[in-house]
mmCIF file of C-alpha atoms in Angstrom:
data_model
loop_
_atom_site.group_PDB
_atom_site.id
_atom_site.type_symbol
_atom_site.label_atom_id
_atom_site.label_comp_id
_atom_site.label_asym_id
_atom_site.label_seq_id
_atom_site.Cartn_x
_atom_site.Cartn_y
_atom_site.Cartn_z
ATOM 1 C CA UNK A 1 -2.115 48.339 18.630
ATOM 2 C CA UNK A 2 -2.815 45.152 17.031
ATOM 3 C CA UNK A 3 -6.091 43.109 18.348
ATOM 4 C CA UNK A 4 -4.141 39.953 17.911
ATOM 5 C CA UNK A 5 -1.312 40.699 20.380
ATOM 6 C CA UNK A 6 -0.753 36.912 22.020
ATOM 7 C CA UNK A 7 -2.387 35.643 19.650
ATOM 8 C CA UNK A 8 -0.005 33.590 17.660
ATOM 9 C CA UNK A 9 -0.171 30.186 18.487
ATOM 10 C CA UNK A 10 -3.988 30.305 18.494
ATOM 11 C CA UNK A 11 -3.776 31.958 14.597
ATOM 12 C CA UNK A 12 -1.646 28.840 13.679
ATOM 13 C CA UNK A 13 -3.850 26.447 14.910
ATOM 14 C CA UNK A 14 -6.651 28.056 13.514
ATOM 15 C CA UNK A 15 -4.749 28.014 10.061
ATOM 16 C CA UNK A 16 -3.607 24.929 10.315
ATOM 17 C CA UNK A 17 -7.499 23.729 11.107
ATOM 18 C CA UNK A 18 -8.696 25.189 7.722
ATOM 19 C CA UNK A 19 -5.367 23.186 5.770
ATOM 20 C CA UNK A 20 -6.090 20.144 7.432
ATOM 21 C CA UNK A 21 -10.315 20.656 6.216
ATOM 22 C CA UNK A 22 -9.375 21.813 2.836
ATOM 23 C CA UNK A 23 -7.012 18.555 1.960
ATOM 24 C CA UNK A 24 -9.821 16.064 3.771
ATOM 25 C CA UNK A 25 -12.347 17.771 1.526
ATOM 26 C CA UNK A 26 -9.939 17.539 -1.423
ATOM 27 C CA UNK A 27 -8.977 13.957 -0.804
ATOM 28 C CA UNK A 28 -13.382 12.946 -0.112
ATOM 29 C CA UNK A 29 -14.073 14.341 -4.362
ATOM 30 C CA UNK A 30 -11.034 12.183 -5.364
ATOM 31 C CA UNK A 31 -11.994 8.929 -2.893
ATOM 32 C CA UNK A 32 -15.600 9.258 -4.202
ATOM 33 C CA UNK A 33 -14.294 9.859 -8.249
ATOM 34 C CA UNK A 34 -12.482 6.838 -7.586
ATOM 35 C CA UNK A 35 -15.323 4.412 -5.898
ATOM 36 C CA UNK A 36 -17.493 5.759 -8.648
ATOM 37 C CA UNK A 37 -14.477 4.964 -11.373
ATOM 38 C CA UNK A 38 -14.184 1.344 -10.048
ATOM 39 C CA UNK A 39 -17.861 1.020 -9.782
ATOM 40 C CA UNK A 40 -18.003 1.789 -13.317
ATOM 41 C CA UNK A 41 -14.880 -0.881 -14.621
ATOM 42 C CA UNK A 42 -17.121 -3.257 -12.967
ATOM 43 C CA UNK A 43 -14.802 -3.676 -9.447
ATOM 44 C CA UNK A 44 -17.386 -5.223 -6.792
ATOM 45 C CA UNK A 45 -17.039 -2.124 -4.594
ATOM 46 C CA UNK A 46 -19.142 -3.138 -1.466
ATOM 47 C CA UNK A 47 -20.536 -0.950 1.219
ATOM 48 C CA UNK A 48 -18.219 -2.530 3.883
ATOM 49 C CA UNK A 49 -15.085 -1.896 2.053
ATOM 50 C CA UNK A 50 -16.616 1.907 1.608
ATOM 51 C CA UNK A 51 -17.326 2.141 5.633
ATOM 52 C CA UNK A 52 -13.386 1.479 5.718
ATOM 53 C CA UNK A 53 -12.381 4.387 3.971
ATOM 54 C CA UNK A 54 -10.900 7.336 5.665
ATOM 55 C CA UNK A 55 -9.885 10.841 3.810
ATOM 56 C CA UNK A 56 -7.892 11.525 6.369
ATOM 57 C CA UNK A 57 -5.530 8.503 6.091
ATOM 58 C CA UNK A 58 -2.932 9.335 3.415
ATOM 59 C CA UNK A 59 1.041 9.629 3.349
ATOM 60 C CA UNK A 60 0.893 12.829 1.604
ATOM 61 C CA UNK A 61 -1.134 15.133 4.690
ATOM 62 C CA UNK A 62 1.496 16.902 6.307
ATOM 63 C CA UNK A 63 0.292 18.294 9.622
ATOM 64 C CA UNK A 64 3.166 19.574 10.916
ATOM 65 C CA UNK A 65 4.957 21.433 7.816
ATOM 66 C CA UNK A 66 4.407 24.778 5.559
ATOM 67 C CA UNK A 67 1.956 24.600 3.360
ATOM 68 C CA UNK A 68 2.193 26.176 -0.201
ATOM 69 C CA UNK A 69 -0.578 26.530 -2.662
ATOM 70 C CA UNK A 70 -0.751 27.382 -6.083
ATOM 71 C CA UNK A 71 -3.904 27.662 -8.614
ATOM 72 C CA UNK A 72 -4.717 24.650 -10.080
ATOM 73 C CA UNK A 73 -6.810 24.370 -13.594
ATOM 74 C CA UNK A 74 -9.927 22.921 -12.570
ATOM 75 C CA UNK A 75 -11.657 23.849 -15.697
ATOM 76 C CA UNK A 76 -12.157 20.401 -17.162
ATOM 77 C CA UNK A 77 -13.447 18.773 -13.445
ATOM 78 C CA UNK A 78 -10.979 16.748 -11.649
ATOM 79 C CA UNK A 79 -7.679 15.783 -12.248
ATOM 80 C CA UNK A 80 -7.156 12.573 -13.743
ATOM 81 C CA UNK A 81 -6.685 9.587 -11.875
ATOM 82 C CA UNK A 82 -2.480 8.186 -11.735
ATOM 83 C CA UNK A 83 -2.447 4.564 -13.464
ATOM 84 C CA UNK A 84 0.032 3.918 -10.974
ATOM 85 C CA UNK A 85 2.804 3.630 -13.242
#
């Protein structure tokens, strides 16, 4: 007998909990890298504009689909940055 008889929709919420944490905790390195990268060119980064930012505010979250994960190569630190080309 399986201790999580009726417990379906409340194992996909839970799952879909830890997604949604993983990709805001993914998305706060690469909004910090990227303060810290225009900080660095010299961009006037103030607090205010900082207090604005949001990890959680991004096209690419998908909160309602599958989610597929593969292993990335983090050897060398983060990925680097798109030139948005």
């Amino acid at each position: 007998m399986s201790t999580f008889k009726g417990k379906g929709p409340e194992n996909q919420l839970g799952a879909l909990g830890l997604a949604l944490n993983a990709v805001i905790w993914w998305n706060s390195l690469y909004i910090d890298a990227a303060v810290d990268r225009l900080r660095e060119q010299g961009f006037p980064v103030a607090d205010e504009m900082c207090a604005r930012l949001s990890p959680i505010a991004y096209d690419h979250i998908n909160f309602l689909g599958l989610y597929a994960f593969t292993r990335a190569e983090v050897s060398g630190g983060l990925r680097a940055f798109h030139d948005g080309e």
